[in-house]
Amino acid sequence: LQTLPPVQLAYKYFQLFPDQRDPLWQNPCDDKRHRDIWSKEKTCDRLPKFLVIGPQKTGTTALYLFLVMHPSIISNSPNPKTFEEMQFFNGKNYYKGVDWYMDFFPVPSNLSTDLLFEKSANYFHSEEAPQRVSALVPKAKIITILIDPSDRAYSWYQHQRAHQDSTALKFSFYEVITAGPHAPSYIKSLQRKCLVPGWYAVHIEQWLENFPPSQLLIVDGQHLRTDPANVMDEVQRFLGVSPYYNYSEALTFDSHKGFWCQLLEEGKTKCLGKSKGRKYPPMDTECRTFLSDYYQAHNVELSKLLHRLGQPLPSWLRQELQKVR
Ligand code: A3P
């Protein structure tokens, strides 16, 4: 039997098995052999019990705000580099490893009731995230929020304008969404970010390849916006969290903000900041028609998927399907 020093051996191994160069982190406590060599100082309790995966611009921050109001629901501490989101499973942070990820989570004070979670709205359409999440936290529950993908695309475009993105400032929404294959790469890049996350059925299927339907909750973002207390009751039931938290008493509609907000003492409110619930002109009919058409096949697939899962169709989807006939 021949062997090599460890580093050379590793090089040799990855030469022979190049597809294994990309790590796939698993829960160290799920395998006795790993648990036995895992440092006594470490714990596997600092992993999320559920994830809010996005997509962006559907109301994920509102859901986040409402979730952390619950006494047993605890989020990670913020990642200063990525605007508070951890963005672990979808990008380069993944290579920082499991310890890096766990360090963002507190050790739960009550193991039987506390639910740790994180929200990274980029996970939804990430090719890697579903498999990576299922390898590390296979029992985790997954929450996604959907609004009309056309509105999501427009909200993203407006978000980019507000962030002074030069392409979004220079080109109209119509120019961006209708740009052809020979358009400059910066337009096509913005176009992709507007449009691709809205291929809802494609992305949800990826999650369903890695998680049973019982672990996935699809929230209607329009419903979350207009009736958050009822949606939060549904979310609480899905998570099986206790104690029951009465969101009807804890939330109030702030007419100045135009959205539901957290009710504080003395009638004050805590709403999301200026970047959420922006004021911008409504989408024009030309863009709306183009996008309805663009998303038609995707929306039909989504309706089949929801039907298969026995889930009701959100009202925007029913309206879009009527346009097909
Ligand atoms: P707009 O700013 O385009 O209106 P996300 O947090 O995923 O980025 O989503 C932002 C969107 O959440 C906002 O998009 C807004 O419409 C929606 N939203 C839903 N409920 C909200 C709330 N209670 N407060 C603020 N925005 C809310």
mmCIF file of C-alpha atoms and ligand atoms in Angstrom:
data_model
loop_
_atom_site.group_PDB
_atom_site.id
_atom_site.type_symbol
_atom_site.label_atom_id
_atom_site.label_comp_id
_atom_site.label_asym_id
_atom_site.label_seq_id
_atom_site.Cartn_x
_atom_site.Cartn_y
_atom_site.Cartn_z
ATOM 1 C CA LEU A 1 0.000 0.000 0.000
ATOM 2 C CA GLN A 2 1.418 3.376 -1.061
ATOM 3 C CA THR A 3 0.465 6.727 0.335
ATOM 4 C CA LEU A 4 1.551 10.393 0.152
ATOM 5 C CA PRO A 5 1.889 13.232 2.678
ATOM 6 C CA PRO A 6 -1.542 14.760 3.423
ATOM 7 C CA VAL A 7 -1.354 17.833 1.144
ATOM 8 C CA GLN A 8 -0.022 15.857 -1.812
ATOM 9 C CA LEU A 9 -2.585 13.185 -1.141
ATOM 10 C CA ALA A 10 -5.323 15.816 -1.257
ATOM 11 C CA TYR A 11 -4.009 17.161 -4.592
ATOM 12 C CA LYS A 12 -3.942 13.634 -5.970
ATOM 13 C CA TYR A 13 -7.455 12.938 -4.697
ATOM 14 C CA PHE A 14 -8.937 16.037 -6.306
ATOM 15 C CA GLN A 15 -7.083 15.298 -9.530
ATOM 16 C CA LEU A 16 -8.812 11.940 -9.596
ATOM 17 C CA PHE A 17 -12.206 13.279 -8.450
ATOM 18 C CA PRO A 18 -12.420 16.879 -9.728
ATOM 19 C CA ASP A 19 -16.201 17.017 -9.244
ATOM 20 C CA GLN A 20 -15.626 16.725 -5.502
ATOM 21 C CA ARG A 21 -13.579 19.937 -5.306
ATOM 22 C CA ASP A 22 -16.698 21.897 -4.551
ATOM 23 C CA PRO A 23 -17.612 21.235 -0.926
ATOM 24 C CA LEU A 24 -21.088 20.221 0.164
ATOM 25 C CA TRP A 25 -21.317 20.910 3.887
ATOM 26 C CA GLN A 26 -23.313 18.462 5.931
ATOM 27 C CA ASN A 27 -24.498 18.763 9.504
ATOM 28 C CA PRO A 28 -21.573 17.482 11.598
ATOM 29 C CA CYS A 29 -24.006 16.078 14.155
ATOM 30 C CA ASP A 30 -25.938 13.919 11.697
ATOM 31 C CA ASP A 31 -23.148 11.356 11.401
ATOM 32 C CA LYS A 32 -21.709 9.737 14.535
ATOM 33 C CA ARG A 33 -18.208 9.639 13.052
ATOM 34 C CA HIS A 34 -18.322 13.387 12.486
ATOM 35 C CA ARG A 35 -19.894 14.078 15.851
ATOM 36 C CA ASP A 36 -17.126 12.150 17.590
ATOM 37 C CA ILE A 37 -14.387 14.302 16.085
ATOM 38 C CA TRP A 38 -16.360 17.581 16.292
ATOM 39 C CA SER A 39 -14.929 19.854 18.994
ATOM 40 C CA LYS A 40 -16.660 19.538 22.372
ATOM 41 C CA GLU A 41 -16.916 23.334 22.440
ATOM 42 C CA LYS A 42 -19.046 23.381 19.324
ATOM 43 C CA THR A 43 -22.743 22.728 18.991
ATOM 44 C CA CYS A 44 -25.027 21.932 16.107
ATOM 45 C CA ASP A 45 -27.813 23.933 17.729
ATOM 46 C CA ARG A 46 -26.605 27.101 16.025
ATOM 47 C CA LEU A 47 -28.235 26.216 12.724
ATOM 48 C CA PRO A 48 -31.513 27.565 11.349
ATOM 49 C CA LYS A 49 -34.762 25.690 11.767
ATOM 50 C CA PHE A 50 -36.202 27.579 8.830
ATOM 51 C CA LEU A 51 -35.190 29.876 5.995
ATOM 52 C CA VAL A 52 -36.938 32.690 4.181
ATOM 53 C CA ILE A 53 -35.537 32.293 0.681
ATOM 54 C CA GLY A 54 -37.087 35.185 -1.235
ATOM 55 C CA PRO A 55 -37.271 36.152 -4.026
ATOM 56 C CA GLN A 56 -36.249 39.784 -3.635
ATOM 57 C CA LYS A 57 -38.899 42.509 -3.728
ATOM 58 C CA THR A 58 -41.818 40.324 -2.727
ATOM 59 C CA GLY A 59 -42.119 41.509 0.876
ATOM 60 C CA THR A 60 -39.328 39.473 2.447
ATOM 61 C CA THR A 61 -38.233 42.295 4.777
ATOM 62 C CA ALA A 62 -41.781 42.800 6.038
ATOM 63 C CA LEU A 63 -42.035 39.077 6.740
ATOM 64 C CA TYR A 64 -38.653 39.259 8.496
ATOM 65 C CA LEU A 65 -39.815 42.162 10.689
ATOM 66 C CA PHE A 66 -43.001 40.337 11.613
ATOM 67 C CA LEU A 67 -41.182 37.076 12.353
ATOM 68 C CA VAL A 68 -38.680 38.615 14.767
ATOM 69 C CA MET A 69 -41.554 40.129 16.758
ATOM 70 C CA HIS A 70 -42.362 36.590 17.883
ATOM 71 C CA PRO A 71 -40.742 35.769 21.244
ATOM 72 C CA SER A 72 -39.539 32.315 20.119
ATOM 73 C CA ILE A 73 -38.278 33.262 16.666
ATOM 74 C CA ILE A 74 -34.667 34.402 16.509
ATOM 75 C CA SER A 75 -32.694 35.536 13.501
ATOM 76 C CA ASN A 76 -28.969 35.566 12.818
ATOM 77 C CA SER A 77 -26.908 38.647 13.631
ATOM 78 C CA PRO A 78 -26.405 40.843 10.553
ATOM 79 C CA ASN A 79 -23.651 40.372 8.004
ATOM 80 C CA PRO A 80 -22.233 43.894 7.492
ATOM 81 C CA LYS A 81 -20.918 43.114 4.009
ATOM 82 C CA THR A 82 -24.141 41.930 2.434
ATOM 83 C CA PHE A 83 -26.736 44.382 3.715
ATOM 84 C CA GLU A 84 -27.648 42.260 6.702
ATOM 85 C CA GLU A 85 -28.361 39.095 4.757
ATOM 86 C CA MET A 86 -26.010 36.161 5.240
ATOM 87 C CA GLN A 87 -26.162 34.975 1.625
ATOM 88 C CA PHE A 88 -24.353 31.816 2.630
ATOM 89 C CA PHE A 89 -25.839 29.097 0.456
ATOM 90 C CA ASN A 90 -25.843 30.999 -2.817
ATOM 91 C CA GLY A 91 -22.383 32.470 -3.234
ATOM 92 C CA LYS A 92 -18.785 32.794 -2.125
ATOM 93 C CA ASN A 93 -19.628 32.871 1.591
ATOM 94 C CA TYR A 94 -20.337 29.161 1.311
ATOM 95 C CA TYR A 95 -16.604 28.526 1.010
ATOM 96 C CA LYS A 96 -16.065 30.196 4.407
ATOM 97 C CA GLY A 97 -17.487 27.046 5.898
ATOM 98 C CA VAL A 98 -19.969 25.849 8.466
ATOM 99 C CA ASP A 99 -18.261 27.511 11.447
ATOM 100 C CA TRP A 100 -18.482 30.886 9.731
ATOM 101 C CA TYR A 101 -22.195 30.311 9.200
ATOM 102 C CA MET A 102 -22.945 29.035 12.686
ATOM 103 C CA ASP A 103 -21.126 31.945 14.308
ATOM 104 C CA PHE A 104 -23.893 34.255 13.124
ATOM 105 C CA PHE A 105 -26.469 32.394 15.174
ATOM 106 C CA PRO A 106 -26.891 32.602 18.941
ATOM 107 C CA VAL A 107 -27.011 29.447 21.052
ATOM 108 C CA PRO A 108 -30.762 29.042 21.628
ATOM 109 C CA SER A 109 -31.734 29.585 25.266
ATOM 110 C CA ASN A 110 -34.661 27.180 25.008
ATOM 111 C CA LEU A 111 -33.890 24.299 22.680
ATOM 112 C CA SER A 112 -37.425 22.964 22.544
ATOM 113 C CA THR A 113 -39.199 26.220 21.634
ATOM 114 C CA ASP A 114 -36.661 28.620 20.057
ATOM 115 C CA LEU A 115 -36.612 28.709 16.283
ATOM 116 C CA LEU A 116 -33.513 30.148 14.632
ATOM 117 C CA PHE A 117 -33.871 31.385 11.089
ATOM 118 C CA GLU A 118 -32.286 33.511 8.436
ATOM 119 C CA LYS A 119 -33.622 35.397 5.461
ATOM 120 C CA SER A 120 -31.552 35.697 2.309
ATOM 121 C CA ALA A 121 -33.762 36.679 -0.593
ATOM 122 C CA ASN A 122 -31.212 35.527 -3.185
ATOM 123 C CA TYR A 123 -31.554 31.885 -2.272
ATOM 124 C CA PHE A 124 -34.803 31.487 -4.179
ATOM 125 C CA HIS A 125 -33.351 31.489 -7.687
ATOM 126 C CA SER A 126 -29.872 30.230 -6.830
ATOM 127 C CA GLU A 127 -28.930 27.032 -8.649
ATOM 128 C CA GLU A 128 -26.767 25.836 -5.779
ATOM 129 C CA ALA A 129 -28.814 26.818 -2.753
ATOM 130 C CA PRO A 130 -31.494 24.061 -2.704
ATOM 131 C CA GLN A 131 -28.988 21.212 -2.641
ATOM 132 C CA ARG A 132 -26.657 22.981 -0.237
ATOM 133 C CA VAL A 133 -29.446 23.840 2.188
ATOM 134 C CA SER A 134 -30.747 20.306 2.107
ATOM 135 C CA ALA A 135 -27.255 18.900 2.794
ATOM 136 C CA LEU A 136 -26.700 21.078 5.872
ATOM 137 C CA VAL A 137 -30.201 21.457 7.301
ATOM 138 C CA PRO A 138 -32.361 18.761 5.676
ATOM 139 C CA LYS A 139 -35.169 19.214 8.204
ATOM 140 C CA ALA A 140 -35.334 22.997 7.786
ATOM 141 C CA LYS A 141 -38.610 24.521 6.700
ATOM 142 C CA ILE A 142 -38.514 26.794 3.693
ATOM 143 C CA ILE A 143 -40.653 29.888 3.186
ATOM 144 C CA THR A 144 -40.994 31.650 -0.144
ATOM 145 C CA ILE A 145 -43.165 34.657 -1.008
ATOM 146 C CA LEU A 146 -44.637 35.256 -4.429
ATOM 147 C CA ILE A 147 -46.173 38.361 -5.970
ATOM 148 C CA ASP A 148 -47.002 38.948 -9.632
ATOM 149 C CA PRO A 149 -43.592 38.458 -11.276
ATOM 150 C CA SER A 150 -44.211 41.544 -13.456
ATOM 151 C CA ASP A 151 -44.561 43.711 -10.342
ATOM 152 C CA ARG A 152 -41.510 42.061 -8.845
ATOM 153 C CA ALA A 153 -39.482 42.888 -11.951
ATOM 154 C CA TYR A 154 -40.638 46.508 -11.878
ATOM 155 C CA SER A 155 -39.937 46.855 -8.164
ATOM 156 C CA TRP A 156 -36.410 45.518 -8.751
ATOM 157 C CA TYR A 157 -35.870 48.024 -11.563
ATOM 158 C CA GLN A 158 -37.058 50.856 -9.285
ATOM 159 C CA HIS A 159 -34.801 49.552 -6.539
ATOM 160 C CA GLN A 160 -31.837 49.772 -8.912
ATOM 161 C CA ARG A 161 -32.747 53.315 -9.903
ATOM 162 C CA ALA A 162 -32.966 54.321 -6.263
ATOM 163 C CA HIS A 163 -29.463 52.890 -5.843
ATOM 164 C CA GLN A 164 -28.254 55.084 -8.722
ATOM 165 C CA ASP A 165 -27.552 52.124 -10.987
ATOM 166 C CA SER A 166 -26.405 53.849 -14.174
ATOM 167 C CA THR A 167 -28.153 51.394 -16.520
ATOM 168 C CA ALA A 168 -31.486 51.674 -14.711
ATOM 169 C CA LEU A 169 -31.168 55.467 -14.712
ATOM 170 C CA LYS A 170 -30.296 55.650 -18.406
ATOM 171 C CA PHE A 171 -32.721 53.114 -19.869
ATOM 172 C CA SER A 172 -36.471 52.932 -19.407
ATOM 173 C CA PHE A 173 -38.041 49.828 -17.893
ATOM 174 C CA TYR A 174 -39.471 48.987 -21.291
ATOM 175 C CA GLU A 175 -36.034 49.225 -22.915
ATOM 176 C CA VAL A 176 -34.578 46.951 -20.266
ATOM 177 C CA ILE A 177 -37.213 44.211 -20.379
ATOM 178 C CA THR A 178 -37.470 44.140 -24.170
ATOM 179 C CA ALA A 179 -33.711 44.262 -24.908
ATOM 180 C CA GLY A 180 -32.709 41.614 -27.463
ATOM 181 C CA PRO A 181 -29.824 39.142 -27.445
ATOM 182 C CA HIS A 182 -27.455 41.642 -29.079
ATOM 183 C CA ALA A 183 -28.004 44.378 -26.504
ATOM 184 C CA PRO A 184 -24.991 45.504 -24.436
ATOM 185 C CA SER A 185 -24.114 43.172 -21.569
ATOM 186 C CA TYR A 186 -24.962 45.752 -18.866
ATOM 187 C CA ILE A 187 -28.548 45.957 -20.132
ATOM 188 C CA LYS A 188 -28.822 42.189 -20.404
ATOM 189 C CA SER A 189 -27.471 41.829 -16.867
ATOM 190 C CA LEU A 190 -30.128 44.192 -15.466
ATOM 191 C CA GLN A 191 -32.747 42.464 -17.615
ATOM 192 C CA ARG A 192 -31.796 39.076 -16.143
ATOM 193 C CA LYS A 193 -32.052 40.394 -12.597
ATOM 194 C CA CYS A 194 -35.472 41.851 -13.352
ATOM 195 C CA LEU A 195 -36.841 38.789 -15.108
ATOM 196 C CA VAL A 196 -35.183 35.525 -14.057
ATOM 197 C CA PRO A 197 -36.249 35.370 -10.389
ATOM 198 C CA GLY A 198 -39.849 35.575 -11.693
ATOM 199 C CA TRP A 199 -39.611 32.146 -13.348
ATOM 200 C CA TYR A 200 -41.306 30.904 -10.211
ATOM 201 C CA ALA A 201 -42.142 27.324 -11.196
ATOM 202 C CA VAL A 202 -38.614 26.617 -12.453
ATOM 203 C CA HIS A 203 -37.064 27.714 -9.170
ATOM 204 C CA ILE A 204 -39.644 26.099 -6.896
ATOM 205 C CA GLU A 205 -39.143 22.782 -8.713
ATOM 206 C CA GLN A 206 -35.460 22.971 -7.772
ATOM 207 C CA TRP A 207 -36.420 23.315 -4.125
ATOM 208 C CA LEU A 208 -38.913 20.466 -4.428
ATOM 209 C CA GLU A 209 -36.181 18.224 -5.779
ATOM 210 C CA ASN A 210 -34.451 18.662 -2.457
ATOM 211 C CA PHE A 211 -37.299 19.106 0.036
ATOM 212 C CA PRO A 212 -40.665 17.406 0.522
ATOM 213 C CA PRO A 213 -43.652 19.689 -0.144
ATOM 214 C CA SER A 214 -44.586 19.530 3.550
ATOM 215 C CA GLN A 215 -41.435 21.540 4.342
ATOM 216 C CA LEU A 216 -42.238 24.315 1.881
ATOM 217 C CA LEU A 217 -44.604 27.211 2.511
ATOM 218 C CA ILE A 218 -45.561 29.458 -0.394
ATOM 219 C CA VAL A 219 -46.843 32.784 0.915
ATOM 220 C CA ASP A 220 -48.994 35.069 -1.216
ATOM 221 C CA GLY A 221 -47.100 38.387 -1.029
ATOM 222 C CA GLN A 222 -50.177 40.405 -1.893
ATOM 223 C CA HIS A 223 -51.981 38.823 1.031
ATOM 224 C CA LEU A 224 -49.009 39.522 3.309
ATOM 225 C CA ARG A 225 -49.179 43.151 2.290
ATOM 226 C CA THR A 226 -52.915 43.611 2.853
ATOM 227 C CA ASP A 227 -53.628 41.187 5.697
ATOM 228 C CA PRO A 228 -50.375 40.342 7.471
ATOM 229 C CA ALA A 229 -51.987 39.137 10.710
ATOM 230 C CA ASN A 230 -53.795 36.305 8.921
ATOM 231 C CA VAL A 231 -50.702 35.376 6.932
ATOM 232 C CA MET A 232 -48.645 35.325 10.131
ATOM 233 C CA ASP A 233 -51.169 32.938 11.678
ATOM 234 C CA GLU A 234 -50.627 30.641 8.711
ATOM 235 C CA VAL A 235 -46.846 31.003 9.083
ATOM 236 C CA GLN A 236 -47.049 30.182 12.798
ATOM 237 C CA ARG A 237 -49.083 27.052 12.067
ATOM 238 C CA PHE A 238 -46.602 25.976 9.397
ATOM 239 C CA LEU A 239 -43.652 26.484 11.737
ATOM 240 C CA GLY A 240 -45.402 24.839 14.680
ATOM 241 C CA VAL A 241 -44.064 27.629 16.858
ATOM 242 C CA SER A 242 -45.238 28.311 20.392
ATOM 243 C CA PRO A 243 -46.541 30.302 22.124
ATOM 244 C CA TYR A 244 -49.172 31.576 19.725
ATOM 245 C CA TYR A 245 -48.440 35.249 19.028
ATOM 246 C CA ASN A 246 -51.388 37.503 18.330
ATOM 247 C CA TYR A 247 -50.358 39.575 15.318
ATOM 248 C CA SER A 248 -53.775 41.225 15.074
ATOM 249 C CA GLU A 249 -52.918 43.067 18.262
ATOM 250 C CA ALA A 250 -49.269 43.626 17.447
ATOM 251 C CA LEU A 251 -49.610 45.119 13.952
ATOM 252 C CA THR A 252 -51.324 48.281 12.813
ATOM 253 C CA PHE A 253 -51.906 49.935 9.461
ATOM 254 C CA ASP A 254 -49.877 53.136 9.233
ATOM 255 C CA SER A 255 -51.727 55.439 6.844
ATOM 256 C CA HIS A 256 -48.679 57.686 6.403
ATOM 257 C CA LYS A 257 -46.484 54.763 5.322
ATOM 258 C CA GLY A 258 -49.359 53.066 3.500
ATOM 259 C CA PHE A 259 -48.350 49.684 4.918
ATOM 260 C CA TRP A 260 -48.792 47.528 7.993
ATOM 261 C CA CYS A 261 -46.260 48.206 10.722
ATOM 262 C CA GLN A 262 -45.371 47.026 14.205
ATOM 263 C CA LEU A 263 -47.418 48.718 16.922
ATOM 264 C CA LEU A 264 -45.222 50.039 19.730
ATOM 265 C CA GLU A 265 -46.154 51.484 23.109
ATOM 266 C CA GLU A 266 -48.185 54.683 23.258
ATOM 267 C CA GLY A 267 -49.546 54.086 19.795
ATOM 268 C CA LYS A 268 -46.204 54.639 18.039
ATOM 269 C CA THR A 269 -45.339 52.478 15.058
ATOM 270 C CA LYS A 270 -42.207 50.832 13.728
ATOM 271 C CA CYS A 271 -42.390 50.594 9.944
ATOM 272 C CA LEU A 272 -39.839 49.457 7.411
ATOM 273 C CA GLY A 273 -37.466 52.151 6.136
ATOM 274 C CA LYS A 274 -37.777 54.333 3.029
ATOM 275 C CA SER A 275 -36.331 51.645 0.769
ATOM 276 C CA LYS A 276 -39.359 49.402 1.374
ATOM 277 C CA GLY A 277 -42.681 50.516 -0.009
ATOM 278 C CA ARG A 278 -41.183 53.138 -2.311
ATOM 279 C CA LYS A 279 -43.282 55.647 -4.177
ATOM 280 C CA TYR A 280 -42.863 55.407 -7.950
ATOM 281 C CA PRO A 281 -45.153 55.807 -10.965
ATOM 282 C CA PRO A 282 -47.309 52.759 -11.787
ATOM 283 C CA MET A 283 -46.087 50.439 -14.527
ATOM 284 C CA ASP A 284 -47.341 51.543 -17.941
ATOM 285 C CA THR A 285 -49.678 49.368 -19.991
ATOM 286 C CA GLU A 286 -47.074 48.557 -22.627
ATOM 287 C CA CYS A 287 -44.700 47.056 -20.072
ATOM 288 C CA ARG A 288 -47.552 45.272 -18.281
ATOM 289 C CA THR A 289 -48.729 43.662 -21.534
ATOM 290 C CA PHE A 290 -45.197 42.663 -22.537
ATOM 291 C CA LEU A 291 -44.529 41.082 -19.150
ATOM 292 C CA SER A 292 -47.878 39.280 -18.945
ATOM 293 C CA ASP A 293 -46.984 37.694 -22.228
ATOM 294 C CA TYR A 294 -43.396 36.998 -21.205
ATOM 295 C CA TYR A 295 -44.473 35.260 -17.989
ATOM 296 C CA GLN A 296 -47.476 33.453 -19.450
ATOM 297 C CA ALA A 297 -45.905 30.003 -19.783
ATOM 298 C CA HIS A 298 -44.155 30.354 -16.417
ATOM 299 C CA ASN A 299 -47.408 31.302 -14.719
ATOM 300 C CA VAL A 300 -49.232 28.357 -16.284
ATOM 301 C CA GLU A 301 -46.503 26.072 -14.920
ATOM 302 C CA LEU A 302 -46.835 27.697 -11.515
ATOM 303 C CA SER A 303 -50.570 27.094 -11.465
ATOM 304 C CA LYS A 304 -50.012 23.398 -12.282
ATOM 305 C CA LEU A 305 -47.419 23.168 -9.559
ATOM 306 C CA LEU A 306 -49.693 24.776 -6.954
ATOM 307 C CA HIS A 307 -52.521 22.500 -8.058
ATOM 308 C CA ARG A 308 -50.259 19.468 -7.601
ATOM 309 C CA LEU A 309 -49.355 20.680 -4.113
ATOM 310 C CA GLY A 310 -53.009 21.257 -3.297
ATOM 311 C CA GLN A 311 -52.377 24.952 -2.675
ATOM 312 C CA PRO A 312 -54.738 27.800 -3.591
ATOM 313 C CA LEU A 313 -53.830 30.120 -6.447
ATOM 314 C CA PRO A 314 -53.016 33.706 -5.448
ATOM 315 C CA SER A 315 -55.421 36.238 -6.921
ATOM 316 C CA TRP A 316 -52.788 37.790 -9.238
ATOM 317 C CA LEU A 317 -52.163 34.356 -10.733
ATOM 318 C CA ARG A 318 -55.853 33.737 -11.332
ATOM 319 C CA GLN A 319 -56.055 37.086 -13.103
ATOM 320 C CA GLU A 320 -53.036 36.297 -15.257
ATOM 321 C CA LEU A 321 -54.459 32.900 -16.211
ATOM 322 C CA GLN A 322 -57.701 34.522 -17.332
ATOM 323 C CA LYS A 323 -55.680 36.545 -19.847
ATOM 324 C CA VAL A 324 -54.455 33.268 -21.399
ATOM 325 C CA ARG A 325 -57.940 32.131 -22.395
HETATM 326 P P1 A3P B 1 -41.749 48.325 -3.206
HETATM 327 O O1 A3P B 1 -40.748 49.128 -2.437
HETATM 328 O O2 A3P B 1 -41.399 48.166 -4.649
HETATM 329 O O3 A3P B 1 -43.174 48.808 -2.992
HETATM 330 P P2 A3P B 1 -38.385 43.031 -0.129
HETATM 331 O O4 A3P B 1 -38.351 43.338 1.322
HETATM 332 O O5 A3P B 1 -38.491 41.576 -0.410
HETATM 333 O O6 A3P B 1 -37.282 43.733 -0.865
HETATM 334 O O7 A3P B 1 -39.758 43.600 -0.705
HETATM 335 C C1 A3P B 1 -40.018 44.980 -0.758
HETATM 336 C C2 A3P B 1 -41.497 45.141 -1.024
HETATM 337 O O8 A3P B 1 -42.242 44.711 0.102
HETATM 338 C C3 A3P B 1 -41.912 46.571 -1.224
HETATM 339 O O9 A3P B 1 -41.753 46.832 -2.595
HETATM 340 C C4 A3P B 1 -43.368 46.588 -0.723
HETATM 341 O O10 A3P B 1 -44.322 46.693 -1.767
HETATM 342 C C5 A3P B 1 -43.556 45.219 -0.053
HETATM 343 N N1 A3P B 1 -44.145 45.250 1.274
HETATM 344 C C6 A3P B 1 -45.061 44.341 1.713
HETATM 345 N N2 A3P B 1 -45.431 44.612 2.967
HETATM 346 C C7 A3P B 1 -44.741 45.695 3.356
HETATM 347 C C8 A3P B 1 -44.718 46.454 4.561
HETATM 348 N N3 A3P B 1 -45.457 46.108 5.616
HETATM 349 N N4 A3P B 1 -43.911 47.552 4.615
HETATM 350 C C9 A3P B 1 -43.157 47.896 3.519
HETATM 351 N N5 A3P B 1 -43.136 47.203 2.350
HETATM 352 C C10 A3P B 1 -43.913 46.114 2.271
#
